[in-house]
Structure formats: structure tokens, C-alpha cells
Coordinates of C-alpha atoms and ligand atoms in Angstrom, one line a residue:
X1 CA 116.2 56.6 155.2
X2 CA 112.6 57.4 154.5
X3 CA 110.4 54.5 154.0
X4 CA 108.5 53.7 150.6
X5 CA 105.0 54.6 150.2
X6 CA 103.4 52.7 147.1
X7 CA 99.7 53.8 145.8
X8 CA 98.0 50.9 143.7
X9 CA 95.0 51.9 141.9
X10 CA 92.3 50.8 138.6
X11 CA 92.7 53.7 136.9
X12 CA 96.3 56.0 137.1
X13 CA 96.4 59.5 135.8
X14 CA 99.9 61.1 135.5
X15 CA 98.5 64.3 135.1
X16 CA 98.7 64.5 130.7
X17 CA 98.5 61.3 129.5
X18 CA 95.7 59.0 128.8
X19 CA 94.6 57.2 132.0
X20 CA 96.8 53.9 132.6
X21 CA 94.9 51.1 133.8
X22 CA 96.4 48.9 137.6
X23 CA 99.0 51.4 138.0
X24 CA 100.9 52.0 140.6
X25 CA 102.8 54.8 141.9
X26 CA 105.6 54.8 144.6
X27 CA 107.4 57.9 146.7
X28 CA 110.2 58.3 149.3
X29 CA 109.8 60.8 151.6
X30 CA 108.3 63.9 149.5
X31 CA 109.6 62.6 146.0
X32 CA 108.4 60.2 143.5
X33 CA 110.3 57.4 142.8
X34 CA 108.1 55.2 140.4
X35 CA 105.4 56.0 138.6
X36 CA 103.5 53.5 135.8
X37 CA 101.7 49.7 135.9
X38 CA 101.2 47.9 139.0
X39 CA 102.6 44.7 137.3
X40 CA 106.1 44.5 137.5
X41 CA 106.6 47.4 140.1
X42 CA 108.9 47.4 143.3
X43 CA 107.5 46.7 146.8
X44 CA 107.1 49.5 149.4
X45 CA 107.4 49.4 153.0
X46 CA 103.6 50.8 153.4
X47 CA 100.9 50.4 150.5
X48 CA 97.6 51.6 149.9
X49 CA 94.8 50.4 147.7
X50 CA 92.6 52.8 145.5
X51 CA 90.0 53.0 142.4
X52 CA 91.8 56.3 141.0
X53 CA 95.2 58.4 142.0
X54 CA 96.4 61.1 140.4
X55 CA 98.5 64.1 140.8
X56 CA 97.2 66.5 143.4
X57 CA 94.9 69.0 141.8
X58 CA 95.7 73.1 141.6
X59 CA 93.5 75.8 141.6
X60 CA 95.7 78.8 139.7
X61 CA 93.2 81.5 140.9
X62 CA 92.3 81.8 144.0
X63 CA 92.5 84.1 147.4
X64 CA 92.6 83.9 151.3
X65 CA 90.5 86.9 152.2
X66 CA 88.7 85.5 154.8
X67 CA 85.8 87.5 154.4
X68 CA 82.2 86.0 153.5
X69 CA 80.3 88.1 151.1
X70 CA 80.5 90.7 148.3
X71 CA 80.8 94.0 150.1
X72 CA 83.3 96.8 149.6
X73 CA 82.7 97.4 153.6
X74 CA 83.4 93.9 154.7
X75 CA 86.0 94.0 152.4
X76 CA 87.6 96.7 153.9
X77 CA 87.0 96.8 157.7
X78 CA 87.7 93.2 158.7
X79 CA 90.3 93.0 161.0
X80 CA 93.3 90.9 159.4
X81 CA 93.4 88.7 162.4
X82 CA 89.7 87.8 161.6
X83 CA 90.6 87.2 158.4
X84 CA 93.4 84.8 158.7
X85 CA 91.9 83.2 161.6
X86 CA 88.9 82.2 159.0
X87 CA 91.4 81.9 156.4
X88 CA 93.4 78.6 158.0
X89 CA 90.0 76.5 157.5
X90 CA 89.7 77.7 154.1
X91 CA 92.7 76.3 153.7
X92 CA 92.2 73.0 155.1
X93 CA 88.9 73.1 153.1
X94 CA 91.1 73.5 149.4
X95 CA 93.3 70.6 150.7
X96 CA 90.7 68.2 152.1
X97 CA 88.7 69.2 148.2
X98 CA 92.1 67.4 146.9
X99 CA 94.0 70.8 145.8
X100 CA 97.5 70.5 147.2
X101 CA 98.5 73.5 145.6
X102 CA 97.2 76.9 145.0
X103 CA 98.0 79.7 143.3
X104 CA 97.0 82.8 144.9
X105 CA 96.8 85.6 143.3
X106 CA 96.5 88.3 146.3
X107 CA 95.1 87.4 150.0
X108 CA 96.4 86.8 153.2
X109 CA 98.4 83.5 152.4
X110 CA 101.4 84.7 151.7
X111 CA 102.6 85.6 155.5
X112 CA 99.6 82.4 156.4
X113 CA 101.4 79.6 154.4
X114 CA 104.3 80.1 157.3
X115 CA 102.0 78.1 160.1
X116 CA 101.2 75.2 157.4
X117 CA 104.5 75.3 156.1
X118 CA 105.9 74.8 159.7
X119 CA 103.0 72.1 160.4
X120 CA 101.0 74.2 162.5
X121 CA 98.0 73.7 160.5
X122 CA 97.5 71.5 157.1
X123 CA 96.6 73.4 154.2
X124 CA 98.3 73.3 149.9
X125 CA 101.4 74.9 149.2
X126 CA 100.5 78.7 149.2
X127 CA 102.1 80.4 145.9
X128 CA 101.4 83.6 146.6
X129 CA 101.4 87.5 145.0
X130 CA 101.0 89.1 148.1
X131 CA 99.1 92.1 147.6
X132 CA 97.6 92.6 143.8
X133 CA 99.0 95.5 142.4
X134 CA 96.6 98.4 140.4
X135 CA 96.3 102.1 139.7
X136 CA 94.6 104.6 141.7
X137 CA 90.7 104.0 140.8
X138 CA 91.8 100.7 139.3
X139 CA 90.3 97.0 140.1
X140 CA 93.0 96.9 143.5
X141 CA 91.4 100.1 144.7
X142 CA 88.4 101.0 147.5
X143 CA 86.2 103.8 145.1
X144 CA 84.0 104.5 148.2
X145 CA 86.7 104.8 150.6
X146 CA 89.3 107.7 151.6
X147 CA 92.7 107.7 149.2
X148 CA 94.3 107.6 152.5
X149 CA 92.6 104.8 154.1
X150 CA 92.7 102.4 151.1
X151 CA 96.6 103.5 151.3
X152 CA 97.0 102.5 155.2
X153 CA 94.8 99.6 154.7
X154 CA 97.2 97.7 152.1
X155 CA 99.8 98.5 154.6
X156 CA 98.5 96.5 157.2
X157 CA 97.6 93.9 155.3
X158 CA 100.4 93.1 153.2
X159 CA 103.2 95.6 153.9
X160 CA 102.2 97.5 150.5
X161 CA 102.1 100.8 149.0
X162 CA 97.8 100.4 147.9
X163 CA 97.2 102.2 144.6
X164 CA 100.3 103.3 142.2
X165 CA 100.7 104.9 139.4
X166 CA 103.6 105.4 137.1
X167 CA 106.6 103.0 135.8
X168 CA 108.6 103.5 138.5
X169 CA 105.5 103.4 141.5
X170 CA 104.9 100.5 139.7
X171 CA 108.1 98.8 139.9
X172 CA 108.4 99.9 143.7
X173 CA 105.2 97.7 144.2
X174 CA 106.5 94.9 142.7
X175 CA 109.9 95.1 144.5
X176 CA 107.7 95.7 148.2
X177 CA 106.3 92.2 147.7
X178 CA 109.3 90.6 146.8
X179 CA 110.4 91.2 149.9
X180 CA 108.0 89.9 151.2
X181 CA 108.2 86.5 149.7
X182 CA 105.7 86.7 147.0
X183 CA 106.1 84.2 144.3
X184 CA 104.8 85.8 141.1
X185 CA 103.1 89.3 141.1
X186 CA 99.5 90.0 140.1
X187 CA 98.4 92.9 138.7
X188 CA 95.0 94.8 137.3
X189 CA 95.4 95.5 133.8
X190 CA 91.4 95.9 133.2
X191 CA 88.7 97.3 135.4
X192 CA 86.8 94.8 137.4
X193 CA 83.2 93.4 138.0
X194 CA 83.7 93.4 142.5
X195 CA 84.6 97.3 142.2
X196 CA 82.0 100.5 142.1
X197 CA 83.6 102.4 139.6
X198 CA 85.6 101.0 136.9
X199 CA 84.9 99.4 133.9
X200 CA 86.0 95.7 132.7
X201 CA 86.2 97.2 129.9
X202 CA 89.0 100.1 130.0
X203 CA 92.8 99.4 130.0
X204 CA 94.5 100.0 133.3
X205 CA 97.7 100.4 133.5
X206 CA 99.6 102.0 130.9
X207 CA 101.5 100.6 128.3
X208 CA 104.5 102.5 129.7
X209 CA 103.5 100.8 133.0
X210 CA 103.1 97.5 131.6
X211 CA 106.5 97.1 129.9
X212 CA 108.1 98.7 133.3
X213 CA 106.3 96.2 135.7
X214 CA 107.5 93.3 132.7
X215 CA 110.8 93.8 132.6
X216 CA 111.0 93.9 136.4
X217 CA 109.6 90.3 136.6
X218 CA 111.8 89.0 133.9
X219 CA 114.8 90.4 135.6
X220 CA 113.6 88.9 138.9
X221 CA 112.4 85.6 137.2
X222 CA 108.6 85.9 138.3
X223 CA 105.3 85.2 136.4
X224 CA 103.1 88.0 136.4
X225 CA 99.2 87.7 136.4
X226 CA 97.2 89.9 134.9
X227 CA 93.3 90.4 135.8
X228 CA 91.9 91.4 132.3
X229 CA 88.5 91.2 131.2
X230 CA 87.9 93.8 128.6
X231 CA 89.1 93.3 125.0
X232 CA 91.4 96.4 125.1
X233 CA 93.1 95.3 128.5
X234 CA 93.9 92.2 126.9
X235 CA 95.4 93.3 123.9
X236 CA 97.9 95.9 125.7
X237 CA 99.4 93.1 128.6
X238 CA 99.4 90.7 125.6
X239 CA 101.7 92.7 123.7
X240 CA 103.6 94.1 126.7
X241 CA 104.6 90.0 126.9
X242 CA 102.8 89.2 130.5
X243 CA 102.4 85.4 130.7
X244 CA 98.8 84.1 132.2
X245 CA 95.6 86.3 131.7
X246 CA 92.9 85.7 134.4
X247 CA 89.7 86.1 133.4
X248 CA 89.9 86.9 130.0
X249 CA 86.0 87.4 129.3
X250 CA 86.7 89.5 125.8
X251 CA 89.0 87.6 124.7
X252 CA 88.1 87.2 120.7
X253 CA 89.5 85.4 117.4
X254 CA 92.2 87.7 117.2
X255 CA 93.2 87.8 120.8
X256 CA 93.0 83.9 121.0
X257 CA 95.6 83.8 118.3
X258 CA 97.9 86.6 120.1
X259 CA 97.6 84.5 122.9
X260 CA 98.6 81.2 121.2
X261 CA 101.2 83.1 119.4
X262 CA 102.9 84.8 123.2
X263 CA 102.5 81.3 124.3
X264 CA 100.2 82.7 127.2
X265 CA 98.0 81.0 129.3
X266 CA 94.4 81.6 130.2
X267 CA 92.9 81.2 133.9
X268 CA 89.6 81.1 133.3
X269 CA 87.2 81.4 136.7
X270 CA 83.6 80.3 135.7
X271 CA 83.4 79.6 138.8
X272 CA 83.2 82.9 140.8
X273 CA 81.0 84.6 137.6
X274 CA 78.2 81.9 138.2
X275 CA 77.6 82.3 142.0
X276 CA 78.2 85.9 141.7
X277 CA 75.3 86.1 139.2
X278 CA 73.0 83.6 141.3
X279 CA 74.3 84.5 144.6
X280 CA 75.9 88.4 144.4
X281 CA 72.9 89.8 145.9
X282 CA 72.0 87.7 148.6
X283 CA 75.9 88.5 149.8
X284 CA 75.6 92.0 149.8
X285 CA 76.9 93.3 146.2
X286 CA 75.6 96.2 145.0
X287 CA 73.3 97.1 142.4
X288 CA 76.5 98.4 140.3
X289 CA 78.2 95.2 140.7
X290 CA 75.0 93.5 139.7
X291 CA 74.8 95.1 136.6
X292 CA 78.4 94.1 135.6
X293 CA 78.0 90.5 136.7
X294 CA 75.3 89.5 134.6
X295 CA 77.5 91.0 131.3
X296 CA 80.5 89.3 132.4
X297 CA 78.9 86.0 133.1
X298 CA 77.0 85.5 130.0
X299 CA 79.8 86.4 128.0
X300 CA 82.2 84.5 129.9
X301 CA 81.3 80.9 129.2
X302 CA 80.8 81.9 125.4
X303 CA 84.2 82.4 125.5
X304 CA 85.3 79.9 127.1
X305 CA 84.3 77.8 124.4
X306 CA 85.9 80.1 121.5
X307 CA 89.6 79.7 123.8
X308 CA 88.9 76.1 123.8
X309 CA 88.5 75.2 120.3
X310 CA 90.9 77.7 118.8
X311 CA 93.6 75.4 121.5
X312 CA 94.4 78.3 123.9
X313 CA 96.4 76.7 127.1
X314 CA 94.2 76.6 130.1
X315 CA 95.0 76.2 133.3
X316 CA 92.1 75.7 136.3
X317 CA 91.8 79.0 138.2
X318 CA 87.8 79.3 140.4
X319 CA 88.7 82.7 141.8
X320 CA 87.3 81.4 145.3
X321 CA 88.0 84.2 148.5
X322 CA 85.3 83.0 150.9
X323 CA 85.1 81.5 154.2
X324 CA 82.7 79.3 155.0
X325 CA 80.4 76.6 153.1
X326 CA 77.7 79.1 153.7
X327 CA 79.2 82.5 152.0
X328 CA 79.6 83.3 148.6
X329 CA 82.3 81.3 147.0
X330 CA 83.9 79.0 149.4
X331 CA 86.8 77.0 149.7
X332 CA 86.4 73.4 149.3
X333 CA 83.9 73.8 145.9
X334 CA 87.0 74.2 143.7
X335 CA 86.4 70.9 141.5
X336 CA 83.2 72.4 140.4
X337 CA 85.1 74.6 138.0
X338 CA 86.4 70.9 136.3
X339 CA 82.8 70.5 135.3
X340 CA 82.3 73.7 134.0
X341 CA 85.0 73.1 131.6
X342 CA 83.5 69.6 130.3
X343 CA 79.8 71.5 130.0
X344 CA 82.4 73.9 127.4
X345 CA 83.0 71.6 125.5
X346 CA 86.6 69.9 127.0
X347 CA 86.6 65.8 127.4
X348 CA 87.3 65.0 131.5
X349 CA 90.9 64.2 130.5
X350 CA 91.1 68.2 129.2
X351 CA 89.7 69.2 132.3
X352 CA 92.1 67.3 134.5
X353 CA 94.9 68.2 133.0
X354 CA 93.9 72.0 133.1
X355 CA 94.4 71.4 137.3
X356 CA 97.3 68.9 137.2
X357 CA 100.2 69.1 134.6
X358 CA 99.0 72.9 133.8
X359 CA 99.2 74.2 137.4
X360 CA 102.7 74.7 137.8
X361 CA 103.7 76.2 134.4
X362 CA 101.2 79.5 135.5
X363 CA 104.0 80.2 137.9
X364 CA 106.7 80.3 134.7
X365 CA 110.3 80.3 136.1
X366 CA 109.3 79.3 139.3
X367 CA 107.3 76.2 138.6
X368 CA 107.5 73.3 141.1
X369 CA 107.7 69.5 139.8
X370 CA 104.4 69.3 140.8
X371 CA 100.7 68.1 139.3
X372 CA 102.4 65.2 137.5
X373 CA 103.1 61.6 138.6
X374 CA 106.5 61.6 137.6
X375 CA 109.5 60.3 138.7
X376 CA 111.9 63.3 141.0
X377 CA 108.6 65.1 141.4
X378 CA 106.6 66.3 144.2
X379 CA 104.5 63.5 145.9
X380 CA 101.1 65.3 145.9
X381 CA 98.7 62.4 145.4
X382 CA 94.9 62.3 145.4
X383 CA 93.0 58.5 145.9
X384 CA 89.4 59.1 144.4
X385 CA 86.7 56.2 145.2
X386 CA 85.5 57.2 141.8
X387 CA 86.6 56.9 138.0
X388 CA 86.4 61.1 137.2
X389 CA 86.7 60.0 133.0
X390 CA 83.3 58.5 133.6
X391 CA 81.8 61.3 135.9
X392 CA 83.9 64.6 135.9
X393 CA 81.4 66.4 138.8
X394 CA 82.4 63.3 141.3
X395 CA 85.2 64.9 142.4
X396 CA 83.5 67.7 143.9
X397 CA 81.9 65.5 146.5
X398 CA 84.7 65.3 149.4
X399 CA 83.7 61.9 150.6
X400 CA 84.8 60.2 147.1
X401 CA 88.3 61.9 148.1
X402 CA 89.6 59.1 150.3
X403 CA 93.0 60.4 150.4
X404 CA 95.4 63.5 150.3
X405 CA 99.0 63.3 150.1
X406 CA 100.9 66.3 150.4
X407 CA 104.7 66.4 149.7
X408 CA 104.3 62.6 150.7
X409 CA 102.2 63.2 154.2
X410 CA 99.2 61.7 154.2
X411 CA 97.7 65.3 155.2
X412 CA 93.9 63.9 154.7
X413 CA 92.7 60.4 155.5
X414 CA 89.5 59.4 154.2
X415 CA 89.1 56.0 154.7
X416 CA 92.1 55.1 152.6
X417 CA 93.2 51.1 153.0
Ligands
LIG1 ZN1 90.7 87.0 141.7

């Protein structure tokens, strides 16, 4: 038998509710078995002291590149051994930041996830899309580069076919990284702000596409994301019934209310749009890109706001790729995109909830029982020195995040007593 692990703490946050004061929460092996006040609760053969715990955080957006700036050329000439070789301490940098999950949404943690699933290295639990799937001069494709290259490229990363176009091209994409274990499927439906010649603003794929690539992941139970910036991207996966929208800079009124109304689920990414516009330069983005960060980034936090009050579900997403606390959007700052959220207009308790109980329903059929202190769920614990209600932005400094549980391992030891 497993022994009992019980977490005693001032303030407990199950991940919705309003924060519990002296609660306690107890696991067995990688499962919950009590969560709720200290008084009254059963002894464990180990226990821990701490000011807050809560469920382990998720970051819905976010990508194992292993590349440190903004240029199409690193992009697409670093070796994918250099990548994931960076990659693993990006990894341990997300976990050690108090995300035990992540949802990524193309990168190289999809075939990575195997050494930290085997305990190789630590890291979150990887959900992964594998390789993001888009049309040929789309957001997934290299403008600057040969068709052919781009093609053989995707190939050696992930196993993929690189650009498609067409229902059934489309489909084929999807059913390539099934087999190759991807957990939801992440697609392009707008133009993007990191490629040279597409717009944010045009549709991608084609509604034909769309309800193709749809009924494929309802049929094989998957969640699919859809990067979408531009008003008319938005409306089209909308309607085609796609469940989480990343990005979602256009979104408007009547969008917000199609989105309540589909029951879909915005991932915003501040994050990325703010230290692209401050830092995009500096890391080699070019003057095209340039021009299309500082629209996106202004308009993103504007609506950011509108989704908020009109009671859009959000769930956390920082679109971090980087390697390195000294590149362009690293691992390890994820938390920052909390505060963001709060500076919107959300109360901490919002914010947390948008990385904790939220996580797991981005990945629809699929979802985990994770991000919630629950009983029968996951034991992914965090142990903050800190009360977060009373200063959201202290969980973005590492040393106030004394401890990190991952399916019950105590993965990251901070000075936890
Ligand atoms: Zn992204």
C-alpha cells in the first residue's frame, strides 16, 4: 500500500471555490483521497506544513520549440536534437513555475514527454497536438522557405505531412498525429502575427475544411484548437463547432455571444503579445512581424476585457516556445499571464481558476481529473509561501513555490517542512 501524504495549509484553494481557511488536503499514491478543513481530518503517514496549496496550475497554450528568438531561420534550421535537448529544461522550468500540466499546442513534447513520463527527467504532463496543422501559405507554413523544404522539415520533426489543403488532406493530417499520440489537434484557422505573409485577419481554412477536420475529432473524441485572431477566422471555426479559440484578438459583442452560446472556450495569451511587442526586435523578428505585433497587442488586451465581462470561459494559455530565461518568452514566467488577467479586470480567484479547474476541460473528451483538489483526482499540488488572493503577481517568483507535487511525487522541493 502507498503511504498517505497529508498537505496542511492557512489558506486551501480547490481550484473553483472560495479559498477555505486551515485546510488540509490528503493523497495516496497519485490520487486524492481528502480534501477540505484541517480540523477533523484523518492522519497521514508523512505531512507537510504550508501558508497556501492548491491544485497544480496549467498553462493551456504553450510549446516546446526549443529555439530562443523570433526568426523564421532559427525556426527552421535548428536541429531537432538541439531543440529537445533545450526543450527538457524548459520543461523542468514550467514544473519548478508550479505548472504540472501543460497543454501544448504543437512543439516537440509530444515524442519528449516519453523521458519524463518514464522518469528520465521531471517536467508537467505533456498534452500534446503534435504538429499544428494549416494550409499552404497559412500560419503553420515557412513563406521564405522552399514548398519542399517546409514539407521535409515537418517530417522530421513530427512525422507530418507540413502544409495541406483540402477536406480530405486535412483529415489525413489529423489522422498522421493520431498516430502519433497526439492528444487534441491544433489547427490555423486565421493568419498569424510570427509569419511573413499572412494576415491575422483572413480566414484559413475553408469552411468545407473546417467541418471535415470537425467531424474527424468528434468521431475520434479529440478537442481541436484553433489559432484565430481575425474577426472572420473566428466566426467560421465558431460555427463549424471547434471548441477552444486561442488567441481570439477580434473577437467582438457578437462573437463573444456565439462563443457563450457554442459553449467555447477562449485561451487568451497576453503573455507572448506583450514581450513580442517590447522584446520582438531585439530577438530577431522582422520588420513585417513588427508591424503586426503592435496591432495585435493593443487590441488584444481590449478585448480581453470585453470576453471577461460579457462571461466568456477562459482558460490560462501564455503561448511560451522559448528556451532560456534570457530569450524571448521563456519557460518558467508562465504565472505572469495570472496577473495580466487581474490588470483586465478579473479578481485573483478568476485568475486562478482560469489555470486550475479550467485547464483540463480545454482538452474536452479527454480531460484528466486534474487542476482540482478533489477527492479521486490527480494529486498535482502546489505549496505557495504566499497568500496569491492578496498578491496575484507572487506566484511568479519561483522561491515563494516551496513545493511541487506531481501525480503525488514531490517532483520540486523548495524548502517544504
Ligand atoms: Zn502558439
Amino acid at each position: 500500500m502507498s503511504k498517505s501524504v497529508k498537505i496542511s495549509a492557512s489558506i486551501l484553494f480547490d481550484g473553483w471555490n472560495e479559498p477555505m481557511k486551515d485546510g488540509a488536503v490528503i493523497f495516496e499514491g497519485s490520487k486524492i483521497t481528502y480534501a477540505g478543513t484541517s480540523e477533523g481530518s484523518p492522519k497521514a503517514d508523512t505531512e507537510y506544513n504550508t501558508q497556501t496549496v492548491m491544485p497544480g496550475l496549467w498553462d493551456c497554450h504553450i510549446h516546446y520549440f526549443g529555439v530562443k528568438g523570433a526568426s523564421e531561420e532559427e525556426w527552421n534550421l535548428t536541429h531537432p536534437i538541439t531543440m529537445s535537448a533545450r526543450a527538457i529544461f524548459d520543461a523542468q522550468a514550467d514544473l519548478r513555475a508550479g505548472f504540472t500540466s501543460v497543454r501544448e499546442v504543437g512543439g516537440v513534447g509530444l515524442k519528449m514527454r516519453e523521458a519524463i513520463d518514464d522518469g528520465t527527467s521531471i517536467g508537467p504532463k505533456i498534452y500534446s497536438a503534435g504538429s499544428p496543422i494549416g494550409i499552404t501559405a497559412g500560419h503553420a507554413d515557412a513563406h521564405t522557405y522552399p514548398l519542399d523544404f517546409v514539407h521535409s522539415r515537418a517530417a522530421l520533426l513530427w512525422g507530418s505531412l507540413g502544409p495541406v489543403d483540402g477536406p480530405w488532406e486535412a483529415v489525413k493530417a489529423m489522422r498522421v498525429q493520431f498516430r502519433e499520440g497526439a492528444d487534441l489537434i491544433k489547427i490555423m484557422g486565421s493568419g498569424g502575427v510570427m509569419s511573413q505573409r499572412d494576415s491575422p485577419h483572413h480566414q484559413e481554412f475553408s469552411d468545407e475544411e473546417l467541418e471535415a477536420m470537425v467531424n474527424e475529432a468528434q468521431t475520434k473524441e479529440r478537442v481541436i484548437a484553433s489559432h484565430t485572431h481575425g474577426a472572420a477566422g473566428i466566426k467560421a471555426v465558431l460555427k463549424a463547432g471547434i471548441q477552444t479559440i486561442e488567441h481570439g484578438t477580434w473577437l467582438d459583442d457578437e462573437l463573444c455571444d456565439l462563443m457563450i452560446e457554442k459553449d467555447a472556450i477562449l485561451v487568451p495569451t497576453i503573455f507572448i503579445q506583450q514581450r513580442l511587442k517590447e522584446f520582438g526586435e531585439q530577438f530577431g523578428a522582422s520588420m513585417a512581424v513588427m508591424d503586426k505585433i503592435q496591432e495585435v497587442a493593443e487590441k488584444h488586451k481590449e478585448t480581453m476585457k470585453l470576453a471577461y465581462k460579457k462571461g466568456v470561459q477562459i482558460a490560462c494559455g501564455t503561448d511560451i516556445y522559448s528556451s532560456g530565461m534570457d530569450s524571448m518568452v521563456p519557460h518558467g514566467m508562465n504565472a505572469k499571464e495570472l496577473s495580466y488577467y487581474v490588470e483586465v479586470g478579473m479578481s485573483p480567484l478568476e485568475a486562478l481558476r482560469t489555470a486550475t479547474a479550467m485547464g483540463p476541460k480545454t482538452l474536452g473528451p479527454r480531460a484528466p481529473k486534474s487542476g482540482e483538489l478533489k477527492v479521486g483526482y490527480d494529486a498535482d499540488i502546489v505549496c505557495l509561501s504566499t497568500d496569491p488572493f492578496r498578491d496575484i503577481t507572487s506566484i511568479e517568483d519561483r522561491k515563494n513555490i516551496i513545493g511541487v507535487f506531481k501525480m503525488g511525487n514531490l517532483d520540486v522541493n523548495n524548502g517544504i517542512v
